[in-house]
JSON list of C-alpha atoms in Angstrom, two decimals:
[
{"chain": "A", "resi": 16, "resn": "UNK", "atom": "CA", "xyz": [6.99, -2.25, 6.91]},
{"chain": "A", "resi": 17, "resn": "UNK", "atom": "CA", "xyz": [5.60, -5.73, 6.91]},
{"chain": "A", "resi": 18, "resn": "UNK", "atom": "CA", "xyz": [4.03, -6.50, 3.79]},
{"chain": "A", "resi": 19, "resn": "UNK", "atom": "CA", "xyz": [0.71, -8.13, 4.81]},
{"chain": "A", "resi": 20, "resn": "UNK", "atom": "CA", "xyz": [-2.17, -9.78, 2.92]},
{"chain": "A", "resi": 21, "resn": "UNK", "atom": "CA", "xyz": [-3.61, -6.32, 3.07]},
{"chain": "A", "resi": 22, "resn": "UNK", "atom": "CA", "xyz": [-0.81, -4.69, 1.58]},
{"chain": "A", "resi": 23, "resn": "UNK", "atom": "CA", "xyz": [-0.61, -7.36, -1.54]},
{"chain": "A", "resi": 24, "resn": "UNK", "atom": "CA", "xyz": [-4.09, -7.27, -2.26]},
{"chain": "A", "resi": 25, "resn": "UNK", "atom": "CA", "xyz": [-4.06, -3.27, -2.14]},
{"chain": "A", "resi": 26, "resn": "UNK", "atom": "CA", "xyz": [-1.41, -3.24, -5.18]},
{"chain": "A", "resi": 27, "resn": "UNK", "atom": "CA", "xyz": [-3.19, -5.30, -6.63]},
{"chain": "A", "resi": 28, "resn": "UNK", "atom": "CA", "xyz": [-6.79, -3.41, -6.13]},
{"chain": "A", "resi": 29, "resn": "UNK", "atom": "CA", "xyz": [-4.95, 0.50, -7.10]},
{"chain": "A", "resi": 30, "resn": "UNK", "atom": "CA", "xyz": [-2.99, -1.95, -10.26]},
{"chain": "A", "resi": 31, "resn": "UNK", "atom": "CA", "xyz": [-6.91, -2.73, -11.48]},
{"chain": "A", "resi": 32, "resn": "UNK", "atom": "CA", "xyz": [-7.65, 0.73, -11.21]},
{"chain": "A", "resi": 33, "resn": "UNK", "atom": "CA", "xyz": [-5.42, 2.36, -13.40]},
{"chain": "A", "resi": 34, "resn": "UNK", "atom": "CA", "xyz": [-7.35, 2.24, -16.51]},
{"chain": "A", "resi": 35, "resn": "UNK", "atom": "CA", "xyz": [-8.96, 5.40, -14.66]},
{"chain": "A", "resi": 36, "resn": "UNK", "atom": "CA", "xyz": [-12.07, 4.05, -15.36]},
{"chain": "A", "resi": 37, "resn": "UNK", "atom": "CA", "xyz": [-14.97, 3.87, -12.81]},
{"chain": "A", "resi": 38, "resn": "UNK", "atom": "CA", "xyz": [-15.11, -0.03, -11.16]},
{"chain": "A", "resi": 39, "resn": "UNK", "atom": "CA", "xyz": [-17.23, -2.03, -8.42]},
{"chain": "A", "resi": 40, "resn": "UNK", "atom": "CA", "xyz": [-16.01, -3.51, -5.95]},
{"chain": "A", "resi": 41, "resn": "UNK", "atom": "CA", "xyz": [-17.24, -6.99, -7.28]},
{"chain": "A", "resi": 42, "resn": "UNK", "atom": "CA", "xyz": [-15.52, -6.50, -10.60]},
{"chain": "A", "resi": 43, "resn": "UNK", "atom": "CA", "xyz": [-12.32, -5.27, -8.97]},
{"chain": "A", "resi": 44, "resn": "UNK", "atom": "CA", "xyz": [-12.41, -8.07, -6.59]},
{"chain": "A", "resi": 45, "resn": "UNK", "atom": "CA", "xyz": [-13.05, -10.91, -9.62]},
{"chain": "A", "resi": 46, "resn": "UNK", "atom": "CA", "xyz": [-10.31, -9.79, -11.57]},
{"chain": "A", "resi": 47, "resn": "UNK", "atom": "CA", "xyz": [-7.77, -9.45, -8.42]},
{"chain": "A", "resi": 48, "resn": "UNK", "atom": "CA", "xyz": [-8.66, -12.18, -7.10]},
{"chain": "A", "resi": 49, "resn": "UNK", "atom": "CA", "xyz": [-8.67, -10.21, -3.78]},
{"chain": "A", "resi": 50, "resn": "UNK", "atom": "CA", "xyz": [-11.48, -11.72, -1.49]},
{"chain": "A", "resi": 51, "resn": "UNK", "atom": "CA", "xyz": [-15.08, -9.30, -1.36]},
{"chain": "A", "resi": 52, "resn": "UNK", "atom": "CA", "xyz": [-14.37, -8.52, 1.99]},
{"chain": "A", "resi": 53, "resn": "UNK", "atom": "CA", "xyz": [-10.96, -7.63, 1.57]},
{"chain": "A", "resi": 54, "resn": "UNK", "atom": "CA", "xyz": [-11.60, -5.07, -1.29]},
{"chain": "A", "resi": 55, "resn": "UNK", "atom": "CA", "xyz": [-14.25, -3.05, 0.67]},
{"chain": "A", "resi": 56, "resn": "UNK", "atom": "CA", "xyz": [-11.87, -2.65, 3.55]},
{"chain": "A", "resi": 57, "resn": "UNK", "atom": "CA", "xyz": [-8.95, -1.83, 0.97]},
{"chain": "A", "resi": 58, "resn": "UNK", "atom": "CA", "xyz": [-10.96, 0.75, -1.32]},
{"chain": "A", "resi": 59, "resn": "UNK", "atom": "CA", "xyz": [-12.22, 2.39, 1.92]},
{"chain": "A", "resi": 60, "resn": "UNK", "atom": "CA", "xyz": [-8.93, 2.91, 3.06]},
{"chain": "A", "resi": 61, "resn": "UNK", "atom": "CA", "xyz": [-7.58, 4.53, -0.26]},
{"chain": "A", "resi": 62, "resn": "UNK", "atom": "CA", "xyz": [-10.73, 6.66, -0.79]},
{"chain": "A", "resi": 63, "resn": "UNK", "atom": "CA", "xyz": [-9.69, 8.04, 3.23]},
{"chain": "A", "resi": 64, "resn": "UNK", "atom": "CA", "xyz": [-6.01, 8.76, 1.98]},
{"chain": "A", "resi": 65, "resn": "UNK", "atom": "CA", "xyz": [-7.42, 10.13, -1.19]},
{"chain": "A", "resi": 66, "resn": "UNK", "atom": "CA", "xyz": [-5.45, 7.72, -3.52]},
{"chain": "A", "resi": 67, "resn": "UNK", "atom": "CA", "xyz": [-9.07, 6.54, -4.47]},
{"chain": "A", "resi": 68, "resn": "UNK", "atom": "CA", "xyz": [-12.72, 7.98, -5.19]},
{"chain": "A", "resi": 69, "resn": "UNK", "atom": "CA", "xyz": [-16.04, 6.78, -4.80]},
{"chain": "A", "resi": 70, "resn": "UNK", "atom": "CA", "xyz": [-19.27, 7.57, -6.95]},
{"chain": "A", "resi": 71, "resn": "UNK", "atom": "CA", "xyz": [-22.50, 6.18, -5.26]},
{"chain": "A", "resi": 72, "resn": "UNK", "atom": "CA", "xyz": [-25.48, 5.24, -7.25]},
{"chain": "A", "resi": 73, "resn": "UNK", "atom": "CA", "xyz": [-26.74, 2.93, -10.18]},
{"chain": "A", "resi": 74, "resn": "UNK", "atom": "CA", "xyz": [-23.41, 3.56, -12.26]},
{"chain": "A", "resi": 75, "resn": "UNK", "atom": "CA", "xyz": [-21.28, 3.96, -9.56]},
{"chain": "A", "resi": 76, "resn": "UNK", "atom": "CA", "xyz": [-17.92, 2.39, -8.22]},
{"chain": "A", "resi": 77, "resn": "UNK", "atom": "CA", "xyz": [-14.44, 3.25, -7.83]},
{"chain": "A", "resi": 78, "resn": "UNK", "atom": "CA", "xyz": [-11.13, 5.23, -9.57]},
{"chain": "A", "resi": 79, "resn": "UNK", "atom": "CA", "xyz": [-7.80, 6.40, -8.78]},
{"chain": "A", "resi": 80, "resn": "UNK", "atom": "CA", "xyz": [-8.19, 10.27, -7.63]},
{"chain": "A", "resi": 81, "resn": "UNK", "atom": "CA", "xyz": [-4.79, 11.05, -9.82]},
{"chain": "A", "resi": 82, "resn": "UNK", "atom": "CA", "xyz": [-3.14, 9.88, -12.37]},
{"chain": "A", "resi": 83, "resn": "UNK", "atom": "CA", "xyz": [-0.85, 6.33, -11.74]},
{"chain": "A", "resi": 84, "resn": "UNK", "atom": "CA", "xyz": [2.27, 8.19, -11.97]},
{"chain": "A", "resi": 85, "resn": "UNK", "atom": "CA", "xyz": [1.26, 10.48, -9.78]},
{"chain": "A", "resi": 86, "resn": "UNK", "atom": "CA", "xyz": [0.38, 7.99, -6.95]},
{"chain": "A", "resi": 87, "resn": "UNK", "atom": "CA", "xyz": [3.68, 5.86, -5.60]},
{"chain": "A", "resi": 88, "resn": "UNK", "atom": "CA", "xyz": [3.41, 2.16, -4.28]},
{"chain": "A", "resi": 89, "resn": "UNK", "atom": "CA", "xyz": [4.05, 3.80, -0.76]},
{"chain": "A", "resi": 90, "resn": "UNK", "atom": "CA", "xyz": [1.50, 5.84, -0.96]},
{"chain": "A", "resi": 91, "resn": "UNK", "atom": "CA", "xyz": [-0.77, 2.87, -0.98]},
{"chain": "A", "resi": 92, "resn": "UNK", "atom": "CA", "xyz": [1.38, 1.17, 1.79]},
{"chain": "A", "resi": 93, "resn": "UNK", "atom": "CA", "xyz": [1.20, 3.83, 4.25]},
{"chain": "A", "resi": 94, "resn": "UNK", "atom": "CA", "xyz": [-2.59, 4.15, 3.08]},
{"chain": "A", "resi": 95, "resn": "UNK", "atom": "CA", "xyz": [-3.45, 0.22, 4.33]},
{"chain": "A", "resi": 96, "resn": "UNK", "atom": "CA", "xyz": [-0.79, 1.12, 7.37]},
{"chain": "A", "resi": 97, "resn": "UNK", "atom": "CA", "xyz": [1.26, 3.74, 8.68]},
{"chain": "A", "resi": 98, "resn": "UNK", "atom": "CA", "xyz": [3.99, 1.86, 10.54]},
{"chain": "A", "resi": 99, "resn": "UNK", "atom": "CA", "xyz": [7.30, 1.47, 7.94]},
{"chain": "A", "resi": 100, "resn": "UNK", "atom": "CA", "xyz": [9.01, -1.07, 9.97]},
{"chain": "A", "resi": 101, "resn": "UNK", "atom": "CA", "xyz": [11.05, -3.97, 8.52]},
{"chain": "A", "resi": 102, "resn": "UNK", "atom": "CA", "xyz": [12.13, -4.55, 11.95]},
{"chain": "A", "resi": 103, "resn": "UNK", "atom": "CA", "xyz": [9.88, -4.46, 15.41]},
{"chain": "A", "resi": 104, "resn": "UNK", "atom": "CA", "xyz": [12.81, -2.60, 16.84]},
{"chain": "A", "resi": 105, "resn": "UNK", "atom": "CA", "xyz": [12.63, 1.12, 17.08]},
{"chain": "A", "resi": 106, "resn": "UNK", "atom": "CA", "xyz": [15.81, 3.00, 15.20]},
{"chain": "A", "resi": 107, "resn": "UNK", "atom": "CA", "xyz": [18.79, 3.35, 17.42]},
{"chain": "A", "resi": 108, "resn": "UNK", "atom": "CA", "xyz": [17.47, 0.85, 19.98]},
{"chain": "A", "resi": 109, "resn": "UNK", "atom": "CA", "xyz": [20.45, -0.41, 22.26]},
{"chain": "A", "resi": 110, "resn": "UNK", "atom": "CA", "xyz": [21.22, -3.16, 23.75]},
{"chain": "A", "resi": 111, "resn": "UNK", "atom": "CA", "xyz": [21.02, -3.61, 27.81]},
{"chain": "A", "resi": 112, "resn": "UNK", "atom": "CA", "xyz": [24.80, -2.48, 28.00]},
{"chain": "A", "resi": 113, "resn": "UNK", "atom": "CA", "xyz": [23.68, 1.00, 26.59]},
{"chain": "A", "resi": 114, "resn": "UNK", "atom": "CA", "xyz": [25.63, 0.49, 23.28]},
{"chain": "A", "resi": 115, "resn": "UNK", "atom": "CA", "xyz": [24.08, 0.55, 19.48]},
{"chain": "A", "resi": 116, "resn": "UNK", "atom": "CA", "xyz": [23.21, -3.10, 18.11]},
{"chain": "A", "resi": 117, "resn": "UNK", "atom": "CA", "xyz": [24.61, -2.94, 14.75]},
{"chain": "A", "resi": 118, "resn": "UNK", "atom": "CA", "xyz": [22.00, -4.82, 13.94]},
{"chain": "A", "resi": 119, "resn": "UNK", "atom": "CA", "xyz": [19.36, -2.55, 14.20]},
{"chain": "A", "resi": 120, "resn": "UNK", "atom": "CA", "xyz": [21.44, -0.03, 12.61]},
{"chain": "A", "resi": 121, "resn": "UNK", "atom": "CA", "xyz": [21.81, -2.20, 9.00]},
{"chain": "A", "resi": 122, "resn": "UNK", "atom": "CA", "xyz": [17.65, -3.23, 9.57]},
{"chain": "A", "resi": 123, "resn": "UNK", "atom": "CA", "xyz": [17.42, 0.61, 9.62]},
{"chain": "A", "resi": 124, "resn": "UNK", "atom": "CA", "xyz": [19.71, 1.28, 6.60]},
{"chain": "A", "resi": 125, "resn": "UNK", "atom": "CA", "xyz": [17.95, -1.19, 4.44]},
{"chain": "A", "resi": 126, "resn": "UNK", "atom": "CA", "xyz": [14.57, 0.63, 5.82]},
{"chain": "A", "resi": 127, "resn": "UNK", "atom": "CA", "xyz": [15.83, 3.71, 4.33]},
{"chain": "A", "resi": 128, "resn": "UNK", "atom": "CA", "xyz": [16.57, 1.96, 0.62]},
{"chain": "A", "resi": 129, "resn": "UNK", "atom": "CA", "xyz": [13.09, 0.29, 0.63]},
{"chain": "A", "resi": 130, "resn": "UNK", "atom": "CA", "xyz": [11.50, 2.80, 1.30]},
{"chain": "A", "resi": 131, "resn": "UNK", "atom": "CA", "xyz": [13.27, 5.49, -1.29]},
{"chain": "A", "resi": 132, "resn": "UNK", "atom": "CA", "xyz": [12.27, 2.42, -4.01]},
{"chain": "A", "resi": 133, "resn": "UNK", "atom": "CA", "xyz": [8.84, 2.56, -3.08]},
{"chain": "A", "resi": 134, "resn": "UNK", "atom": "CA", "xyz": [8.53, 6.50, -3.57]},
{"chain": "A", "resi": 135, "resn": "UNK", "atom": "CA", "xyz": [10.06, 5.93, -6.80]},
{"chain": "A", "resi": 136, "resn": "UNK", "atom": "CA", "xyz": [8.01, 3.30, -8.10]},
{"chain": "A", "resi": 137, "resn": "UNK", "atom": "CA", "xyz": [4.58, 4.80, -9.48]},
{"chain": "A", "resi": 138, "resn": "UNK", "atom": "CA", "xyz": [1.47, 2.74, -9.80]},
{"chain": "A", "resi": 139, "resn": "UNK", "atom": "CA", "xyz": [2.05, 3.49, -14.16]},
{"chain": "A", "resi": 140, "resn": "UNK", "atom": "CA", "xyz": [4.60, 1.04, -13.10]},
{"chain": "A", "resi": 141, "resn": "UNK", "atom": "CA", "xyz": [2.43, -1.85, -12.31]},
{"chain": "A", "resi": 142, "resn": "UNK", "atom": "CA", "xyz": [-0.35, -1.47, -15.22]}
]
């Protein structure tokens, strides 16, 4: 998993919304600091996973569709991107002799750690 811009400005768009309290995009974005653009993309992509919800109209704008601790910081990763790679190469890749590369092997063991963290690690966490 390669944390991209994306990625950081998406914690930082679901860490704005856990006041559970209806947003716009423009607020979100000035108190982020996560460029206009950006935050459409972003809150589009969490109200598709269902992490976020929208409410059209005069008093409308954006929340969390559960609770913080209810929603893990992997959630949102997987949300902006489903690939989990730390590494390019897939898991168990070889190399041309047909053996392991113990490389890949500790890239793939770290994956594993990282990615247990991230489940752990709820967005009540980052308020």
């Amino acid at each position: 998993m390669f944390l991209t811009k994306e990625r950081n400005y998406a914690m930082r768009v679901v860490r704005s919304l856990c006041n559970m309290e209806r947003q716009t995009v423009k607020s979100i974005s000035a108190r982020e600091y996560v460029p206009l653009d950006f935050a459409y993309k972003i809150l589009k992509k969490l109200e598709h996973s269902g992490i976020a919800h929208s409410t059209r109209g005069k008093n409308g704008g954006y929340r969390l569709s559960k609770a913080p601790d209810k929603i893990s910081m992997l959630d949102v990763l997987l949300a902006m991107d489903t690939r989990l790679f730390i590494s390019e190469d897939e898991e168990g890749s070889s190399r041309s002799g047909g053996t392991k590369c113990r490389i890949n092997e500790e890239f793939w063991a770290l994956q594993g750690i990282w990615v247990k963290s991230l489940q752990e690690k709820t967005l009540d966490m980052l308020a």
